[in-house]
Amino acid sequence: MNEARLREEICYFGKSLFDRGLTFGSAGNISARVGEGWLMTPTNSCLGRLDPASLSKVDERGQLISGDKATKEYFLHLSMYAERPNAGAIVHLHSTYSVAVSVLADLDPEHPIPPLTAYYVMKIGQLALLPYYAPGDLTLADAVRAVAGRHHAVLLANHGPVVAGKDLETAVYATEELEETAKLYLLLRGERIRLLTLEQVGELKQKHSS
Ligand SMILES: [Zn+2]
């Protein structure tokens, strides 16, 4: 996909996420790989009102190449890309249900959301949970790097999800799958539930590994 189209696509998905309440205010950010760097949503921008021409373009150290100043959370994206050379795009949201799960006490860091449905297993697989870091704490970048090679979806405690995909559409759809599964998980808390078995999960991962 050429850069002009990718810029349009970032704005399209930003507005789509905003219009459906998956992001709000100036929360959340989107990035996508281009030839000589990464396109990112600018700092303090509303994903519902992005301008293709003023998206930030940064290099691998986060230095601005062109456009508006990049999101303050640029390092989350770059540390994920550093470990995932095939990732074409990353979505980070403060979406309500995923954040709600991230705030729950006593989550299993290896399985913060259990395998409720086949589509969750196929699109997210094993979600990694990272502890809480204050905004701007750059040591979060190291924590993301430590798990990003094995996990394309990471949930930051008391903060929100970071999800990589081979392209922007894949990353957006996976983020939505995570958000909807987080909602299901919360709806089902206190109910007796049947999870997919280890065997069923294994079969899905074998057939649909991303
Ligand atoms: Zn954030």
Short mmCIF file of C-alpha atoms and ligand atoms in Angstrom, two decimals:
data_model
loop_
_atom_site.label_atom_id
_atom_site.label_comp_id
_atom_site.label_asym_id
_atom_site.label_seq_id
_atom_site.Cartn_x
_atom_site.Cartn_y
_atom_site.Cartn_z
CA MET A 1 0.00 0.00 0.00
CA ASN A 2 1.43 3.41 -0.89
CA GLU A 3 1.97 6.02 1.78
CA ALA A 4 -0.87 8.32 0.67
CA ARG A 5 -3.35 5.46 0.95
CA LEU A 6 -1.95 4.36 4.29
CA ARG A 7 -2.39 7.89 5.63
CA GLU A 8 -6.04 7.82 4.51
CA GLU A 9 -6.50 4.41 6.10
CA ILE A 10 -5.11 5.54 9.48
CA CYS A 11 -7.60 8.44 9.47
CA TYR A 12 -10.45 6.16 8.36
CA PHE A 13 -9.86 3.61 11.13
CA GLY A 14 -9.21 6.37 13.70
CA LYS A 15 -12.62 7.89 12.96
CA SER A 16 -14.27 4.48 12.92
CA LEU A 17 -12.86 3.62 16.37
CA PHE A 18 -13.81 7.05 17.70
CA ASP A 19 -17.35 6.99 16.28
CA ARG A 20 -18.03 3.65 17.95
CA GLY A 21 -16.77 4.81 21.37
CA LEU A 22 -13.65 2.62 21.32
CA THR A 23 -11.58 5.72 21.91
CA PHE A 24 -12.40 9.19 23.24
CA GLY A 25 -10.83 12.61 23.73
CA SER A 26 -7.19 12.46 22.70
CA ALA A 27 -6.67 8.93 24.04
CA GLY A 28 -5.26 6.11 21.94
CA ASN A 29 -2.82 6.06 19.06
CA ILE A 30 -2.22 4.25 15.79
CA SER A 31 1.00 3.61 13.88
CA ALA A 32 1.91 1.94 10.59
CA ARG A 33 5.18 1.04 8.94
CA VAL A 34 6.16 2.96 5.80
CA GLY A 35 9.30 2.59 3.68
CA GLU A 36 11.70 4.73 5.66
CA GLY A 37 10.01 4.97 9.04
CA TRP A 38 6.62 4.88 10.75
CA LEU A 39 3.49 6.95 10.49
CA MET A 40 1.98 7.77 13.88
CA THR A 41 -0.94 9.74 15.16
CA PRO A 42 0.23 13.08 16.60
CA THR A 43 0.32 13.93 20.30
CA ASN A 44 -2.94 15.29 21.73
CA SER A 45 -4.82 14.41 18.54
CA CYS A 46 -8.35 13.06 18.54
CA LEU A 47 -8.54 9.84 16.50
CA GLY A 48 -11.94 11.00 15.23
CA ARG A 49 -10.47 14.08 13.52
CA LEU A 50 -7.10 13.09 12.06
CA ASP A 51 -5.63 14.90 9.06
CA PRO A 52 -3.73 12.64 6.63
CA ALA A 53 -1.23 15.41 5.81
CA SER A 54 -0.26 16.16 9.42
CA LEU A 55 0.28 12.60 10.68
CA SER A 56 3.73 12.26 12.26
CA LYS A 57 6.48 10.35 10.50
CA VAL A 58 9.28 9.14 12.77
CA ASP A 59 12.45 7.10 12.45
CA GLU A 60 13.40 4.04 14.52
CA ARG A 61 14.53 6.21 17.44
CA GLY A 62 11.30 8.19 17.45
CA GLN A 63 12.88 11.31 15.88
CA LEU A 64 10.41 13.31 13.87
CA ILE A 65 10.97 13.15 10.09
CA SER A 66 7.87 15.14 9.10
CA GLY A 67 4.41 16.17 10.23
CA ASP A 68 3.17 17.07 13.72
CA LYS A 69 4.95 15.91 16.90
CA ALA A 70 4.23 12.21 17.43
CA THR A 71 2.18 10.69 20.24
CA LYS A 72 3.97 10.64 23.59
CA GLU A 73 3.42 6.88 23.56
CA TYR A 74 5.53 6.44 20.40
CA PHE A 75 8.03 4.29 22.32
CA LEU A 76 5.35 1.63 22.99
CA HIS A 77 4.96 1.22 19.25
CA LEU A 78 8.66 1.28 18.41
CA SER A 79 9.55 -1.30 21.04
CA MET A 80 6.85 -3.63 19.65
CA TYR A 81 8.08 -3.17 16.06
CA ALA A 82 11.67 -3.81 17.16
CA GLU A 83 10.70 -7.33 18.22
CA ARG A 84 8.16 -7.98 15.46
CA PRO A 85 9.73 -7.36 12.06
CA ASN A 86 6.58 -8.56 10.27
CA ALA A 87 4.25 -6.17 12.09
CA GLY A 88 2.88 -3.53 9.71
CA ALA A 89 0.70 -1.62 12.15
CA ILE A 90 -0.07 -1.19 15.85
CA VAL A 91 -3.18 0.06 17.63
CA HIS A 92 -3.13 1.24 21.24
CA LEU A 93 -6.41 2.21 22.92
CA HIS A 94 -7.76 3.08 26.35
CA SER A 95 -10.94 1.19 25.44
CA THR A 96 -13.31 0.70 28.35
CA TYR A 97 -13.69 -3.07 28.68
CA SER A 98 -10.04 -3.91 28.07
CA VAL A 99 -9.02 -1.27 30.60
CA ALA A 100 -11.63 -2.64 33.04
CA VAL A 101 -10.03 -6.09 32.83
CA SER A 102 -6.57 -4.54 33.19
CA VAL A 103 -7.63 -3.08 36.55
CA LEU A 104 -8.87 -6.38 38.04
CA ALA A 105 -6.81 -7.69 40.95
CA ASP A 106 -5.18 -11.12 40.79
CA LEU A 107 -5.17 -11.53 37.01
CA ASP A 108 -3.03 -14.36 35.70
CA PRO A 109 -0.22 -12.52 33.85
CA GLU A 110 0.04 -15.39 31.36
CA HIS A 111 -3.71 -15.55 30.67
CA PRO A 112 -5.37 -12.31 31.74
CA ILE A 113 -8.37 -13.25 29.56
CA PRO A 114 -9.09 -16.97 29.22
CA PRO A 115 -9.94 -18.67 25.87
CA LEU A 116 -13.66 -17.89 25.70
CA THR A 117 -14.14 -18.12 21.92
CA ALA A 118 -12.37 -19.44 18.85
CA TYR A 119 -12.07 -15.97 17.30
CA TYR A 120 -10.35 -14.61 20.37
CA VAL A 121 -7.83 -17.45 20.19
CA MET A 122 -7.29 -16.91 16.45
CA LYS A 123 -6.95 -13.11 16.51
CA ILE A 124 -5.26 -12.56 19.88
CA GLY A 125 -3.92 -15.94 20.94
CA GLN A 126 -2.13 -15.44 24.21
CA LEU A 127 -2.44 -11.96 25.64
CA ALA A 128 0.46 -10.75 27.79
CA LEU A 129 -0.22 -8.63 30.88
CA LEU A 130 2.34 -6.04 31.93
CA PRO A 131 2.34 -4.23 35.28
CA TYR A 132 1.38 -0.59 35.72
CA TYR A 133 3.81 2.13 34.61
CA ALA A 134 3.21 5.86 35.05
CA PRO A 135 2.64 7.87 31.82
CA GLY A 136 5.96 8.78 30.23
CA ASP A 137 7.91 6.09 32.11
CA LEU A 138 10.30 4.97 29.39
CA THR A 139 11.15 1.72 31.22
CA LEU A 140 7.79 0.51 29.88
CA ALA A 141 9.52 0.27 26.49
CA ASP A 142 11.86 -2.42 27.87
CA ALA A 143 8.96 -4.28 29.45
CA VAL A 144 7.11 -4.31 26.10
CA ARG A 145 10.22 -5.45 24.26
CA ALA A 146 10.67 -8.33 26.69
CA VAL A 147 7.30 -9.87 25.75
CA ALA A 148 6.65 -8.56 22.21
CA GLY A 149 8.58 -11.32 20.46
CA ARG A 150 6.16 -13.91 21.84
CA HIS A 151 2.99 -11.82 22.05
CA HIS A 152 1.46 -9.55 19.41
CA ALA A 153 -1.12 -8.36 21.93
CA VAL A 154 -0.18 -6.85 25.27
CA LEU A 155 -2.44 -5.49 28.01
CA LEU A 156 -0.91 -2.72 30.13
CA ALA A 157 -2.30 -2.85 33.68
CA ASN A 158 -4.55 0.11 34.60
CA HIS A 159 -3.97 1.51 31.12
CA GLY A 160 -5.02 -0.46 28.01
CA PRO A 161 -4.18 -2.78 25.11
CA VAL A 162 -1.37 -2.58 22.52
CA VAL A 163 -1.99 -4.82 19.51
CA ALA A 164 0.19 -5.42 16.44
CA GLY A 165 -0.94 -6.85 13.11
CA LYS A 166 0.55 -7.58 9.71
CA ASP A 167 -1.37 -4.55 8.41
CA LEU A 168 -3.60 -1.86 9.86
CA GLU A 169 -6.89 -3.61 9.18
CA THR A 170 -5.62 -6.77 10.93
CA ALA A 171 -4.40 -4.78 13.94
CA VAL A 172 -7.71 -2.89 14.23
CA TYR A 173 -9.83 -6.03 13.95
CA ALA A 174 -7.68 -7.85 16.53
CA THR A 175 -8.01 -4.88 18.92
CA GLU A 176 -11.79 -4.97 18.47
CA GLU A 177 -11.83 -8.73 19.10
CA LEU A 178 -9.88 -8.15 22.32
CA GLU A 179 -12.25 -5.40 23.43
CA GLU A 180 -15.36 -7.50 22.76
CA THR A 181 -13.84 -10.52 24.52
CA ALA A 182 -12.94 -8.34 27.51
CA LYS A 183 -16.62 -7.30 27.58
CA LEU A 184 -17.77 -10.94 27.45
CA TYR A 185 -15.33 -11.86 30.19
CA LEU A 186 -16.73 -9.16 32.47
CA LEU A 187 -20.33 -10.11 31.62
CA LEU A 188 -19.57 -13.69 32.61
CA ARG A 189 -17.78 -13.01 35.87
CA GLY A 190 -19.53 -14.94 38.62
CA GLU A 191 -21.21 -17.33 36.14
CA ARG A 192 -20.20 -20.93 35.75
CA ILE A 193 -18.55 -20.99 32.33
CA ARG A 194 -17.06 -23.48 29.94
CA LEU A 195 -13.72 -22.39 28.45
CA LEU A 196 -12.23 -23.86 25.29
CA THR A 197 -10.11 -26.86 26.25
CA LEU A 198 -6.33 -26.91 25.86
CA GLU A 199 -6.83 -29.32 22.98
CA GLN A 200 -9.29 -26.99 21.21
CA VAL A 201 -6.95 -24.02 21.70
CA GLY A 202 -4.00 -26.03 20.41
CA GLU A 203 -5.92 -27.06 17.29
CA LEU A 204 -6.91 -23.44 16.54
CA LYS A 205 -3.36 -22.19 17.01
CA GLN A 206 -2.01 -24.86 14.70
CA LYS A 207 -4.49 -24.05 11.92
CA HIS A 208 -4.63 -20.26 12.27
CA SER A 209 -1.35 -19.12 13.76
CA SER A 210 -0.73 -15.49 12.83
ZN ZN B 1 -2.04 4.85 26.50
#
